[in-house]
Every structure is written in C-alpha cells, then in structure tokens.
Coordinates of C-alpha atoms in Angstrom, one line a residue:
Chain A
M1 CA 67.1 21.1 50.7
S2 CA 66.7 22.1 54.3
T3 CA 68.7 25.0 55.7
K4 CA 68.2 23.8 59.2
Q5 CA 71.0 22.5 61.4
P6 CA 72.5 19.2 60.3
G7 CA 70.2 16.2 61.0
S8 CA 67.4 18.3 62.5
W9 CA 65.0 16.5 60.2
L10 CA 65.8 13.2 62.1
Q11 CA 65.0 14.4 65.6
L12 CA 61.3 14.9 66.4
K13 CA 59.0 15.2 69.4
R14 CA 55.8 13.5 70.3
V15 CA 53.4 13.8 73.2
V16 CA 51.3 10.7 73.9
R17 CA 47.6 11.4 73.8
F18 CA 44.8 9.7 75.7
G19 CA 43.3 7.9 72.6
D20 CA 46.7 6.2 72.0
T21 CA 46.3 4.2 75.2
D22 CA 44.1 1.3 76.3
P23 CA 42.6 0.1 79.6
A24 CA 45.9 -1.3 80.7
G25 CA 46.9 2.4 81.0
V26 CA 49.7 2.2 78.4
I27 CA 50.0 2.8 74.7
H28 CA 47.9 0.4 72.6
F29 CA 50.8 -1.3 70.8
H30 CA 50.0 -0.7 67.1
Q31 CA 49.8 3.1 67.7
L32 CA 53.6 3.0 67.7
F33 CA 53.5 2.2 63.9
R34 CA 51.2 5.2 63.3
W35 CA 53.7 7.4 65.1
S36 CA 56.6 5.9 63.1
H37 CA 54.9 6.5 59.8
E38 CA 53.9 10.1 60.8
G39 CA 57.5 10.6 62.0
W40 CA 58.8 9.6 58.6
E41 CA 56.4 12.0 56.9
E42 CA 57.4 14.8 59.2
S43 CA 61.1 14.1 58.5
L44 CA 60.6 14.4 54.8
Q45 CA 58.7 17.6 55.3
L46 CA 61.4 19.1 57.5
F47 CA 64.0 18.0 55.0
G48 CA 62.1 19.9 52.3
L49 CA 60.7 17.1 50.2
P50 CA 57.1 17.9 49.0
A51 CA 54.6 15.3 50.1
A52 CA 53.2 15.4 46.5
E53 CA 56.4 13.8 45.3
V54 CA 56.0 10.8 47.6
F55 CA 52.4 10.2 48.6
P56 CA 49.3 9.6 46.4
G57 CA 46.4 11.8 47.5
A58 CA 48.6 14.7 48.7
S59 CA 47.5 18.2 47.9
K60 CA 48.6 19.2 44.4
T61 CA 49.4 15.6 43.5
D62 CA 47.9 15.2 40.1
P63 CA 48.6 12.7 38.8
A64 CA 49.8 10.4 41.6
P65 CA 53.6 9.9 41.9
P66 CA 54.7 7.2 39.5
I67 CA 56.6 5.3 42.2
A68 CA 54.8 3.8 45.3
L69 CA 56.7 2.9 48.5
P70 CA 54.7 0.2 50.2
I71 CA 55.9 -1.3 53.5
V72 CA 56.9 -4.9 53.0
H73 CA 58.0 -5.6 56.6
C74 CA 57.8 -3.8 59.9
Q75 CA 58.6 -4.6 63.5
A76 CA 58.6 -3.0 66.9
D77 CA 60.0 -3.6 70.4
F78 CA 58.3 -2.3 73.5
L79 CA 60.8 -1.7 76.3
S80 CA 59.0 0.3 79.0
P81 CA 55.4 1.3 79.5
I82 CA 54.4 4.5 77.6
K83 CA 51.6 6.5 79.1
T84 CA 49.3 9.5 78.3
A85 CA 51.1 12.8 78.4
D86 CA 54.6 11.3 78.1
N87 CA 57.0 13.6 76.3
L88 CA 58.9 11.5 73.8
S89 CA 62.0 12.3 71.8
V90 CA 61.9 10.5 68.4
Q91 CA 65.1 9.7 66.7
L92 CA 65.0 8.4 63.1
S93 CA 67.9 6.4 61.5
P94 CA 67.0 5.8 57.8
E95 CA 69.2 3.4 55.8
R96 CA 69.3 2.5 52.2
I97 CA 69.2 -1.3 51.7
D98 CA 69.7 -1.5 47.9
L99 CA 68.6 0.5 44.8
S100 CA 65.0 -0.2 45.4
S101 CA 64.5 -0.4 49.2
F102 CA 65.3 1.3 52.5
V103 CA 64.5 1.0 56.2
V104 CA 63.6 3.7 58.7
R105 CA 64.6 2.8 62.2
T106 CA 62.9 4.9 64.8
Q107 CA 63.7 5.1 68.5
F108 CA 61.4 6.6 71.1
F109 CA 63.0 8.1 74.3
R110 CA 61.5 9.4 77.5
G111 CA 64.3 11.5 78.8
S112 CA 67.4 9.3 78.3
E113 CA 65.5 6.0 78.5
E114 CA 64.6 4.2 75.2
V115 CA 61.0 3.1 75.7
A116 CA 60.3 1.6 72.2
N117 CA 61.7 1.3 68.7
S118 CA 60.4 0.3 65.3
V119 CA 61.6 -0.6 61.8
L120 CA 59.7 0.1 58.6
H121 CA 61.0 -1.5 55.5
H122 CA 59.9 0.2 52.3
L123 CA 60.1 -1.1 48.7
A124 CA 60.0 1.1 45.6
I125 CA 57.6 -0.2 43.0
N126 CA 56.1 1.2 39.8
A127 CA 52.6 2.4 40.9
Q128 CA 51.0 1.0 37.7
T129 CA 52.8 -2.3 37.1
R130 CA 53.7 -2.9 40.8
K131 CA 57.1 -4.1 39.7
R132 CA 60.2 -3.3 41.7
C133 CA 62.0 -0.1 40.6
D134 CA 64.7 2.4 41.7
L135 CA 63.9 4.7 44.6
P136 CA 62.7 8.2 43.7
V137 CA 65.4 10.9 43.5
G138 CA 64.0 12.9 46.4
I139 CA 64.0 9.9 48.8
C140 CA 67.6 9.1 47.7
R141 CA 68.7 12.7 48.6
W142 CA 67.0 12.3 52.0
L143 CA 68.7 8.9 52.6
E144 CA 72.1 10.2 51.6
A145 CA 71.9 13.4 53.7
S146 CA 70.7 11.3 56.7
S147 CA 73.5 8.7 56.3
L148 CA 76.1 11.5 56.2
Y149 CA 74.6 13.0 59.3
L150 CA 74.5 9.7 61.1
G151 CA 78.1 8.9 60.1
V152 CA 77.1 6.0 58.0
Q153 CA 78.8 5.4 54.7
P154 CA 76.1 5.7 52.0
V155 CA 75.7 2.8 49.6
Chain B
M1 CA 35.8 -25.2 76.8
S2 CA 34.5 -25.0 73.3
T3 CA 32.4 -27.8 72.0
K4 CA 33.1 -26.7 68.4
Q5 CA 35.1 -28.8 66.0
P6 CA 38.8 -29.2 66.8
G7 CA 40.8 -26.0 66.1
S8 CA 37.8 -24.0 65.0
W9 CA 39.0 -21.2 67.4
L10 CA 42.1 -20.7 65.2
Q11 CA 40.4 -20.2 61.9
L12 CA 38.7 -16.9 61.4
K13 CA 37.4 -14.7 58.6
R14 CA 37.8 -11.0 58.0
V15 CA 36.5 -8.6 55.3
V16 CA 38.7 -5.6 54.5
R17 CA 36.8 -2.4 55.0
F18 CA 37.2 1.0 53.3
G19 CA 38.7 2.8 56.3
D20 CA 41.4 0.1 56.6
T21 CA 43.0 1.3 53.3
D22 CA 44.8 4.5 52.2
P23 CA 45.2 6.6 49.0
A24 CA 47.6 3.9 47.6
G25 CA 44.4 1.8 47.4
V26 CA 45.7 -0.9 49.7
I27 CA 45.6 -1.6 53.5
H28 CA 47.3 1.0 55.6
F29 CA 50.0 -1.2 57.0
H30 CA 49.4 -0.9 60.7
Q31 CA 45.8 -1.9 60.5
L32 CA 47.1 -5.5 60.1
F33 CA 48.1 -5.3 63.8
R34 CA 44.7 -4.3 64.8
W35 CA 43.3 -7.3 62.9
S36 CA 45.9 -9.6 64.6
H37 CA 44.9 -8.4 68.1
E38 CA 41.2 -8.6 67.3
G39 CA 41.8 -12.1 65.9
W40 CA 43.5 -13.2 69.1
E41 CA 40.5 -11.8 71.1
E42 CA 38.0 -13.6 68.9
S43 CA 40.0 -16.8 69.2
L44 CA 39.9 -16.7 73.0
Q45 CA 36.2 -16.0 72.9
L46 CA 35.5 -18.9 70.5
F47 CA 37.6 -21.1 72.8
G48 CA 35.4 -20.2 75.7
L49 CA 37.8 -18.0 77.7
P50 CA 35.9 -15.0 79.2
A51 CA 37.4 -11.6 78.3
A52 CA 37.1 -10.6 81.9
E53 CA 39.8 -13.1 82.8
V54 CA 42.3 -11.6 80.4
F55 CA 41.5 -7.9 79.7
P56 CA 41.3 -5.0 82.1
G57 CA 38.2 -3.0 81.4
A58 CA 36.1 -5.9 80.1
S59 CA 32.5 -6.1 81.2
K60 CA 32.2 -7.7 84.6
T61 CA 35.9 -7.2 85.2
D62 CA 36.1 -5.9 88.8
P63 CA 38.8 -5.8 89.8
A64 CA 41.1 -6.0 86.8
P65 CA 42.8 -9.4 86.2
P66 CA 46.0 -9.7 88.3
I67 CA 48.1 -10.6 85.3
A68 CA 48.7 -8.3 82.3
L69 CA 49.9 -9.5 78.9
P70 CA 51.6 -6.6 77.2
I71 CA 53.1 -7.1 73.8
V72 CA 56.9 -6.7 73.9
H73 CA 57.6 -7.4 70.3
C74 CA 55.6 -7.6 67.1
Q75 CA 56.3 -7.8 63.4
A76 CA 54.5 -8.2 60.1
D77 CA 55.3 -9.1 56.5
F78 CA 53.2 -7.8 53.6
L79 CA 53.3 -10.2 50.6
S80 CA 50.6 -9.0 48.3
P81 CA 48.3 -5.9 48.1
I82 CA 45.2 -6.1 50.3
K83 CA 42.2 -4.1 49.1
T84 CA 38.8 -3.0 50.2
A85 CA 36.2 -5.9 50.3
D86 CA 38.9 -8.7 50.1
N87 CA 37.6 -11.7 51.9
L88 CA 40.5 -13.0 54.0
S89 CA 40.9 -16.3 55.9
V90 CA 42.8 -15.8 59.1
Q91 CA 44.8 -18.7 60.5
L92 CA 46.3 -18.4 64.1
S93 CA 49.2 -20.4 65.3
P94 CA 49.9 -19.6 69.0
E95 CA 53.0 -21.0 70.6
R96 CA 54.2 -20.9 74.2
I97 CA 57.8 -19.7 74.4
D98 CA 58.4 -20.3 78.1
L99 CA 56.5 -20.1 81.4
S100 CA 55.8 -16.4 81.1
S101 CA 55.5 -15.7 77.4
F102 CA 53.9 -16.8 74.1
V103 CA 53.7 -15.7 70.5
V104 CA 50.6 -15.6 68.3
R105 CA 51.5 -16.1 64.6
T106 CA 48.7 -15.0 62.2
Q107 CA 48.5 -15.7 58.5
F108 CA 46.1 -13.9 56.2
F109 CA 45.0 -15.6 53.1
R110 CA 43.0 -14.5 50.1
G111 CA 41.8 -17.8 48.6
S112 CA 44.9 -19.9 48.8
E113 CA 47.4 -17.0 48.5
E114 CA 49.0 -15.8 51.7
V115 CA 48.9 -12.0 51.5
A116 CA 50.4 -11.1 54.9
N117 CA 51.4 -12.4 58.3
S118 CA 52.2 -11.1 61.7
V119 CA 53.7 -12.2 65.0
L120 CA 52.6 -10.8 68.4
H121 CA 54.9 -11.7 71.4
H122 CA 53.1 -11.3 74.7
L123 CA 54.8 -11.4 78.2
A124 CA 52.9 -12.1 81.4
I125 CA 53.5 -9.6 84.2
N126 CA 52.0 -8.9 87.5
A127 CA 49.7 -6.0 86.8
Q128 CA 50.7 -4.2 90.1
T129 CA 54.4 -4.8 90.3
R130 CA 55.0 -5.2 86.5
K131 CA 57.3 -8.1 87.3
R132 CA 57.4 -11.1 85.0
C133 CA 55.2 -14.0 86.2
D134 CA 53.6 -17.2 85.0
L135 CA 51.0 -17.1 82.3
P136 CA 47.3 -17.2 83.5
V137 CA 45.7 -20.6 83.6
G138 CA 43.1 -19.9 80.9
I139 CA 45.8 -18.8 78.5
C140 CA 47.8 -22.0 79.2
R141 CA 44.7 -24.1 78.4
W142 CA 44.2 -22.2 75.1
L143 CA 47.9 -22.6 74.2
E144 CA 47.9 -26.3 75.0
A145 CA 44.7 -27.0 73.1
S146 CA 46.0 -25.0 70.1
S147 CA 49.4 -26.7 70.1
L148 CA 47.7 -30.2 70.2
Y149 CA 45.5 -29.2 67.3
L150 CA 48.4 -27.8 65.3
G151 CA 50.4 -30.9 65.9
V152 CA 53.1 -29.1 67.9
Q153 CA 54.4 -30.7 71.0
P154 CA 53.4 -28.5 74.0
V155 CA 56.2 -27.3 76.2
Chain C
M1 CA 19.7 -8.8 45.4
S2 CA 19.8 -10.7 48.6
T3 CA 17.8 -13.8 49.1
K4 CA 18.0 -13.6 52.8
Q5 CA 15.0 -12.8 55.0
P6 CA 13.6 -9.2 54.7
G7 CA 15.7 -6.6 56.3
S8 CA 18.5 -9.0 57.3
W9 CA 21.0 -6.6 55.8
L10 CA 20.0 -3.9 58.4
Q11 CA 20.6 -6.0 61.5
L12 CA 24.2 -6.7 62.4
K13 CA 26.3 -7.9 65.3
R14 CA 29.5 -6.4 66.8
V15 CA 31.7 -7.5 69.6
V16 CA 33.7 -4.7 71.3
R17 CA 37.4 -5.3 71.3
F18 CA 40.1 -4.3 73.7
G19 CA 41.7 -1.8 71.3
D20 CA 38.4 0.1 70.9
T21 CA 38.5 1.2 74.6
D22 CA 40.7 3.6 76.5
P23 CA 42.0 4.0 80.1
A24 CA 38.6 5.1 81.3
G25 CA 37.6 1.5 80.6
V26 CA 35.0 2.3 78.0
I27 CA 34.9 2.8 74.2
H28 CA 37.1 5.6 73.0
F29 CA 34.3 7.7 71.5
H30 CA 35.4 8.0 67.8
Q31 CA 35.6 4.2 67.4
L32 CA 31.8 4.3 67.2
F33 CA 32.1 6.1 63.8
R34 CA 34.4 3.4 62.5
W35 CA 31.8 0.8 63.6
S36 CA 29.1 2.8 61.9
H37 CA 30.9 3.0 58.6
E38 CA 31.9 -0.6 58.7
G39 CA 28.3 -1.5 59.5
W40 CA 27.2 0.5 56.4
E41 CA 29.7 -1.5 54.3
E42 CA 28.6 -4.8 55.7
S43 CA 24.9 -3.9 55.0
L44 CA 25.7 -3.1 51.3
Q45 CA 27.6 -6.4 51.1
L46 CA 24.7 -8.4 52.7
F47 CA 22.3 -6.7 50.4
G48 CA 24.4 -7.9 47.4
L49 CA 25.8 -4.6 46.2
P50 CA 29.5 -5.1 45.1
A51 CA 32.0 -2.9 46.9
A52 CA 33.6 -2.1 43.6
E53 CA 30.4 -0.2 42.6
V54 CA 30.7 2.1 45.6
F55 CA 34.2 2.4 46.9
P56 CA 37.4 3.6 45.2
G57 CA 40.2 1.1 45.8
A58 CA 38.0 -2.0 46.1
S59 CA 39.2 -5.2 44.5
K60 CA 38.3 -5.2 40.8
T61 CA 37.6 -1.5 40.9
D62 CA 39.3 -0.2 37.8
P63 CA 38.6 2.5 37.2
A64 CA 37.2 4.0 40.4
P65 CA 33.4 4.4 40.6
P66 CA 32.4 7.7 38.9
I67 CA 30.4 8.8 41.9
A68 CA 31.9 9.4 45.3
L69 CA 29.8 9.5 48.5
P70 CA 31.7 11.7 51.0
I71 CA 30.3 12.2 54.5
V72 CA 29.3 15.9 54.9
H73 CA 28.0 15.6 58.5
C74 CA 28.0 13.0 61.2
Q75 CA 27.0 12.9 64.9
A76 CA 26.7 10.4 67.7
D77 CA 25.1 10.1 71.2
F78 CA 26.6 8.0 73.9
L79 CA 23.9 6.7 76.3
S80 CA 25.7 4.1 78.5
P81 CA 29.3 2.9 79.0
I82 CA 30.4 0.4 76.3
K83 CA 33.1 -2.1 77.4
T84 CA 35.4 -4.7 76.0
A85 CA 33.6 -7.9 75.0
D86 CA 30.2 -6.4 75.0
N87 CA 28.0 -8.1 72.5
L88 CA 26.2 -5.4 70.6
S89 CA 23.2 -5.6 68.2
V90 CA 23.5 -3.0 65.5
Q91 CA 20.4 -1.7 63.8
L92 CA 20.7 0.4 60.6
S93 CA 17.9 2.8 59.4
P94 CA 19.0 4.4 56.1
E95 CA 16.9 7.2 54.7
R96 CA 17.1 9.1 51.4
I97 CA 17.1 12.8 52.0
D98 CA 16.9 14.0 48.3
L99 CA 18.1 12.9 44.9
S100 CA 21.8 13.3 45.9
S101 CA 22.0 12.5 49.6
F102 CA 21.0 10.1 52.3
V103 CA 21.6 9.4 56.0
V104 CA 22.4 6.2 57.7
R105 CA 21.1 6.1 61.3
T106 CA 22.7 3.4 63.4
Q107 CA 21.6 2.2 66.8
F108 CA 23.8 0.1 69.1
F109 CA 22.0 -2.1 71.6
R110 CA 23.3 -4.3 74.5
G111 CA 20.5 -6.7 75.1
S112 CA 17.4 -4.4 74.9
E113 CA 19.3 -1.3 76.1
E114 CA 20.3 1.3 73.5
V115 CA 23.8 2.3 74.4
A116 CA 24.8 4.6 71.5
N117 CA 23.6 5.8 68.2
S118 CA 25.1 7.7 65.2
V119 CA 24.1 9.5 62.0
L120 CA 26.2 9.6 58.9
H121 CA 25.1 12.0 56.2
H122 CA 26.4 11.1 52.7
L123 CA 26.4 13.3 49.6
A124 CA 26.8 12.0 46.1
I125 CA 29.3 13.9 44.0
N126 CA 30.9 13.4 40.6
A127 CA 34.3 12.0 41.6
Q128 CA 36.1 14.1 39.0
T129 CA 34.3 17.5 39.1
R130 CA 33.3 17.1 42.8
K131 CA 29.9 18.6 41.8
R132 CA 26.7 17.3 43.5
C133 CA 25.0 14.6 41.4
D134 CA 22.3 11.9 41.6
L135 CA 22.9 8.9 43.9
P136 CA 24.2 5.7 42.2
V137 CA 21.6 3.2 41.1
G138 CA 22.8 0.5 43.5
I139 CA 22.5 2.8 46.5
C140 CA 19.0 3.8 45.4
R141 CA 17.9 0.2 45.4
W142 CA 19.4 -0.4 48.9
L143 CA 17.7 2.7 50.2
E144 CA 14.4 1.7 48.7
A145 CA 14.4 -1.8 49.9
S146 CA 15.5 -0.6 53.4
S147 CA 12.7 2.0 53.5
L148 CA 10.1 -0.6 52.5
Y149 CA 11.4 -3.0 55.2
L150 CA 11.4 -0.2 57.8
G151 CA 7.8 0.8 56.9
V152 CA 8.9 4.2 55.7
Q153 CA 7.4 5.6 52.5
P154 CA 10.3 6.0 50.0
V155 CA 10.8 9.5 48.5
Chain D
M1 CA 48.4 29.2 84.5
S2 CA 50.0 29.8 81.2
T3 CA 52.3 32.8 80.8
K4 CA 51.9 32.7 77.0
Q5 CA 50.0 35.4 75.1
P6 CA 46.2 35.5 75.7
G7 CA 44.3 32.7 74.0
S8 CA 47.4 31.0 72.6
W9 CA 46.2 27.7 74.1
L10 CA 43.2 27.8 71.7
Q11 CA 45.1 28.2 68.5
L12 CA 46.8 25.1 67.3
K13 CA 48.4 23.7 64.1
R14 CA 48.0 20.3 62.5
V15 CA 49.5 18.7 59.4
V16 CA 47.4 16.0 57.7
R17 CA 49.3 12.7 57.4
F18 CA 48.9 10.0 54.8
G19 CA 47.3 7.5 57.2
D20 CA 44.5 10.0 58.0
T21 CA 43.2 9.7 54.4
D22 CA 41.5 6.9 52.4
P23 CA 41.3 5.8 48.8
A24 CA 39.0 8.7 48.0
G25 CA 42.2 10.8 48.5
V26 CA 40.7 12.8 51.4
I27 CA 40.6 12.5 55.2
H28 CA 38.7 9.4 56.4
F29 CA 35.9 11.2 58.2
H30 CA 36.3 9.9 61.8
Q31 CA 40.0 11.0 62.0
L32 CA 38.6 14.5 62.5
F33 CA 37.4 13.4 66.0
R34 CA 40.8 12.1 66.9
W35 CA 42.2 15.5 65.9
S36 CA 39.6 17.2 67.9
H37 CA 40.3 15.2 71.1
E38 CA 44.0 15.6 70.7
G39 CA 43.5 19.3 70.1
W40 CA 41.6 19.5 73.4
E41 CA 44.4 17.7 75.2
E42 CA 47.1 20.0 73.7
S43 CA 45.0 23.0 74.7
L44 CA 44.9 21.9 78.3
Q45 CA 48.6 21.2 78.2
L46 CA 49.4 24.6 76.8
F47 CA 47.2 26.2 79.4
G48 CA 49.2 24.5 82.1
L49 CA 46.7 21.9 83.3
P50 CA 48.5 18.6 84.1
A51 CA 47.1 15.6 82.2
A52 CA 47.2 13.6 85.5
E53 CA 44.4 15.9 86.8
V54 CA 42.1 15.0 84.0
F55 CA 42.9 11.7 82.3
P56 CA 43.1 8.2 83.9
G57 CA 46.3 6.5 82.9
A58 CA 48.4 9.6 82.5
S59 CA 51.9 9.4 83.9
K60 CA 51.9 10.1 87.6
T61 CA 48.2 9.5 87.9
D62 CA 47.8 7.4 90.9
P63 CA 45.1 7.0 91.7
A64 CA 43.0 8.0 88.7
P65 CA 41.3 11.4 88.9
P66 CA 38.0 11.1 90.8
I67 CA 36.0 12.8 88.1
A68 CA 35.7 11.4 84.5
L69 CA 34.7 13.5 81.5
P70 CA 33.1 11.2 79.0
I71 CA 31.8 12.5 75.7
V72 CA 28.0 12.2 75.6
H73 CA 27.5 13.7 72.2
C74 CA 29.7 14.7 69.2
Q75 CA 29.2 16.0 65.7
A76 CA 31.2 17.2 62.7
D77 CA 30.7 19.0 59.4
F78 CA 32.9 18.5 56.4
L79 CA 33.0 21.6 54.2
S80 CA 35.9 21.0 51.8
P81 CA 38.2 18.0 50.9
I82 CA 41.1 17.7 53.3
K83 CA 44.2 16.1 51.8
T84 CA 47.6 14.7 52.9
A85 CA 50.1 17.4 53.8
D86 CA 47.4 20.1 54.2
N87 CA 48.6 22.6 56.8
L88 CA 45.6 23.3 59.0
S89 CA 45.0 26.0 61.6
V90 CA 42.9 24.7 64.5
Q91 CA 40.7 27.1 66.5
L92 CA 39.1 25.9 69.7
S93 CA 36.1 27.6 71.3
P94 CA 35.2 25.9 74.6
E95 CA 32.0 26.8 76.3
R96 CA 30.5 25.8 79.7
I97 CA 27.0 24.5 79.3
D98 CA 26.1 24.1 83.0
L99 CA 27.8 23.1 86.3
S100 CA 28.6 19.6 85.1
S101 CA 29.1 19.9 81.3
F102 CA 30.9 21.8 78.6
V103 CA 31.4 21.7 74.8
V104 CA 34.5 22.2 72.8
R105 CA 33.9 23.6 69.3
T106 CA 36.8 23.1 67.0
Q107 CA 37.2 24.8 63.6
F108 CA 39.8 23.6 61.0
F109 CA 41.1 26.1 58.5
R110 CA 43.3 25.8 55.4
G111 CA 44.5 29.3 55.0
S112 CA 41.4 31.4 55.5
E113 CA 38.9 28.7 54.4
E114 CA 37.1 26.7 57.0
V115 CA 37.3 23.1 55.8
A116 CA 35.7 21.3 58.8
N117 CA 34.4 21.7 62.3
S118 CA 33.4 19.6 65.2
V119 CA 31.7 19.7 68.6
L120 CA 32.5 17.5 71.6
H121 CA 30.1 17.6 74.5
H122 CA 31.7 16.4 77.8
L123 CA 29.8 15.5 81.0
A124 CA 31.5 15.4 84.4
I125 CA 30.7 12.2 86.4
N126 CA 32.0 10.7 89.5
A127 CA 34.4 8.0 88.2
Q128 CA 33.2 5.5 90.8
T129 CA 29.5 6.0 91.0
R130 CA 29.2 7.4 87.4
K131 CA 26.7 10.0 88.8
R132 CA 26.7 13.5 87.3
C133 CA 28.9 15.9 89.4
D134 CA 30.5 19.3 89.2
L135 CA 33.3 20.0 86.7
P136 CA 36.9 19.7 88.1
V137 CA 38.4 23.0 89.2
G138 CA 41.2 22.9 86.6
I139 CA 38.7 22.5 83.7
C140 CA 36.6 25.4 85.2
R141 CA 39.7 27.7 85.1
W142 CA 40.4 26.7 81.5
L143 CA 36.8 27.3 80.5
E144 CA 36.7 30.7 82.2
A145 CA 40.0 31.9 80.8
S146 CA 38.9 30.7 77.3
S147 CA 35.5 32.4 77.5
L148 CA 37.2 35.7 78.6
Y149 CA 39.6 35.4 75.7
L150 CA 36.8 34.6 73.3
G151 CA 34.7 37.6 74.5
V152 CA 32.0 35.3 75.9
Q153 CA 30.4 36.1 79.2
P154 CA 31.3 33.1 81.5
V155 CA 28.3 31.4 83.1

C-alpha cells in the first residue's frame, strides 16, 4: 500500500498536447476517455497495485490475470473548451457499485474551473468464461482506501 | 440532396481493425467514439452535405464555417465483446433536441445482435463568440430527412 | 483466393475524417500509420485471407496464430497537406525481403497527386519464443500474387 | 530559458499504458510517434518555450503563430517488445539540418536497454503561403542549447 499522503493517488496532473486537439482548436472529444483510462492506471500505480495484477499484457503478466475488467458503460460532459498546453488537475472519485462492479468518476479542472468530467463503469468477469464474478482483491483495497479518503461509506 | 434510396445515409458498415483492440482481445472502449464520429461524417457525406459547410479545416473551407458543433455530452454502452475483423452494421438515429442542439444515436450490430451503442450530443455555437446559436441549415435538412425516414415527427 | 479483378486487393480508398486532423488544419502525422496498417488489413481481407490466420484476438482465433508479425521499422513521407474530407486513393506495393520478412509500401494519392507514402517492415517471429521464423503460408500467397500483379519477380 | 540543470529538458520519462498496446501484448507501433511528438512538446515546455509561440490552437494563441512546423518525414525502429506498465526513459537529440528544418531523434530505454527509437523531421513554413522559411527564434534557441548540451557543434 502507498506510503504517500492520504488520497494522493486520486489527484493527478495532465498537460494537453497538440495531437489531442482538432481543427476546431479544442480537444477532440474522445481523447478525454483516453485520459480517463490512463488516469485510472496511474492511480492504481501510485496506490501500489502492480499492473500485472490487473491488465493482460503487462510486463511480468504470465499468465494473464484471471479476472478482466471491461468497461460496460461510459459517459462524459464537456463544460468549457480545452486547448493545447492547458494544465489540468485531474480528480478521481472511484466508487464500488456492487460485488462485481465499480465506477471511476474523473473531473478535469483548469485552475478552479471544472472543464470536463467522465464516468467509466467497469464490470468484473472471469477472463475465460466471461461470466460476472467478484472484483479482484487489489481493486477492492483501492476502492476501499479511496472511499475512506473521499469520506464515502464503503459498501 | 442524395438520390440514393430513403435512409441509406443512416445505414453504414464498419470492419473492426487490429489497432482498435487491446490486449484483452476486444475493442479498446474509446475507439467506439471515433467510429461514431466517423459514422456521423460519413452520413453527412452520403446525404450530400459538403464537409466544408460543417467542419473547420476541410478542403475548400476558407474561411472556416461560422457555426461550430462541439460535443457537450457523450455516452456509450458495451453489450458484447467486439473483436478484430468483426463486420459491423452501423445504424444512426439522429434527433433534433431544440433549435441549437441535436443528438446522434448510433447502434452497432454484428449480424442481428446489438453489440454496442453510443450517443453524441452536439451544440451549435457561433465559432467566434462561442455563444449558442441556431443549427446550420444543412444540418437541419439532414435531421429532418432522417426523422422522416425514421418515422419520428420532426420538431 | 479472391475472384475479383487482378490486383484489386492492392487498390483501396480512404476518406480523411475530422478526427484525423489537428489545429494546423491537416492530418496529424501519425494517423498515416494507422491508415497504412488498416490498409494492409483490408488488403488481406479482400485477397481472401482470414484475419484469424494472421492477427491474435480476431474473431474465431483460438488459439492465437503461432506466428506474430511485429513491425520492426516504419517510415513515412508527407508531400502535400492532407485535409478533412479529402478522397484518397491508396496503392499498396508489398514486397518480400527474405524468408522471414516483408515490407508494405503504401502511396496515398489525391487525384493524380501523391500526397504521402509509408513503409511498414514486418518480421515473422514465433509468437511463443519470439525467435525469427518463416512467414506464414497465407502471407506468402498474398505477397506472391501481389508481386506478380505488380510485375515484380517474386523471390 | 530554463533554470534547471543542463540538458534536463532532453531527458523525459514515460509509463506505457494499456491503451497503447494491442492483442499481441505489445505497443501498437504507431503509438511511438504519439509519444515522440508529446516528448518534443514536453521538452519545449521544460525549456521554457511557450506552446502559443509554436502550436496553433494553444491557449492564448491568437492569432496562430505565423510559422508552422509540419513533419515532412518520420521513421521508427522497434528493437524489443514494449509492454503495459514499462517504465521508459526518453532521450531526445534534436539537430538543426539547415535554416528551415530540424530533426528530433528520440530514443526509448527500459533500464539500460534501448527498446525503440524514432526520428521526426520538421520543416518551417509560412503558415499562410506554405512556403519554406526560417525556423522561429524560440526553436533556434532550443536547438542551440540542446546541441551545446549534447556536445554537437551547432550549425
């Protein structure tokens, strides 16, 4: 488990790069989902959860983790134009939904202004049978620590 | 306006390519939004609406169109694994929301099975002032023709 | 094997989409490599080679193909600005290099003007040991048919 | 100009994320070019050159910079499999070619092993006329400082 200050794994930074934007001069909308997923990965890493426990294809993953975590729903709101070189603060608010699923809410701020947010809804399934199953232990620890930090009562 | 058969501009095809998928062996979720946007562009093209009337940066766009159509909300549901080389049928159902906004609902089918769907919500704004404005005339024609075809009463 | 006219699997079409371009109003350079790889996949499909014989993760691939074809080198030249809605003709010129590798040269034309080109250099390796091995039989057939069509003496 | 230690703007870090990889379990090749361009942008930022001086569409760019820097050639070599969660060191070696062009060579290391490298060749053009012109002053300073640090004689 991370020895960093409480909740530090939920507060990230991101600089918008040129290739994230389109000829309208603002972020091309679906890049926000790439950022959201990468933010989730960075959060697990900062928390101390090895990628090989969660992601197939990670270094030292052999065999692949027995549980897959596909996204079954996602959504995003765009509140203000996001441009190249914007310095964004990224705030994650994960929440367990039930024994086999969780959401990661992500808010993107430029200074104190929220410019966009997203929700990724993950479901735990057995990677072989693709049947719904319980969340992996490491993900449960991350969800619990996050909910404690966020002042949410864990399920 | 298109001389093709009614509604042909709302029924597209897409083959899933290797780079759309990730080490879990299925579509990397946010690619669906790229497909949805490209489907919208292809639909306008099939309908006969020049890209230069809608998109900044299109060939022969000079100056850029006065009205921009940013996405203010989007969402997607993933119903079944989508894999490399899947042949998907893509069904668009655009709908006007009010004078300055519309949604494009897109359903992705493999055979008769719906495997995913998405919603893109566009808002019309003045490209200079970024204030809300009426939808461009060409988009209105496309929305109206689509709603007639889909059996929906246009606004 | 394809029953289409000779070489039809080497001549493709591509329309440039808004999300392929950046605030400079032209293609964001690395999208060309996505197009090149997708063009290669489409060429194999048109030729009649099932994706499941070549790509891990394709539908009905179980287990994965024993031979992987990673790209070990690639390059591209950009000759003229490529913009949203450009209709491009895509010409592939595959060539076997030796028993275990081949290149796919791809030229992109707008009308008669070549606007960009790329080279992808693939190496055949055993997917388990990652040692160099002979090219898969299906790829050899595609290379041979292509070289005959292109008037190149096959190796 | 940066007050950081000499050459610090040429030595970056990058963690490979799940969406960068494909069902072969390794980086999908063209993501390397995204990393290379983002590395170049990060280097300019660390050096102290405002994005608004270089990139159209950057915050506070109004009007767009008079000089555009399109990529006219690029290439990459892949030396070893790159997997999710790999911690890469990224070493940039920019070099001026002549008064109107430069290359950025980028090497990617995992520990002491070089796993990939790339070259981006940029040309300076007048953004309106698209005629070749001299490199912008800020880019010249960055090239000169980099070449001094790298022990290369500046042109």
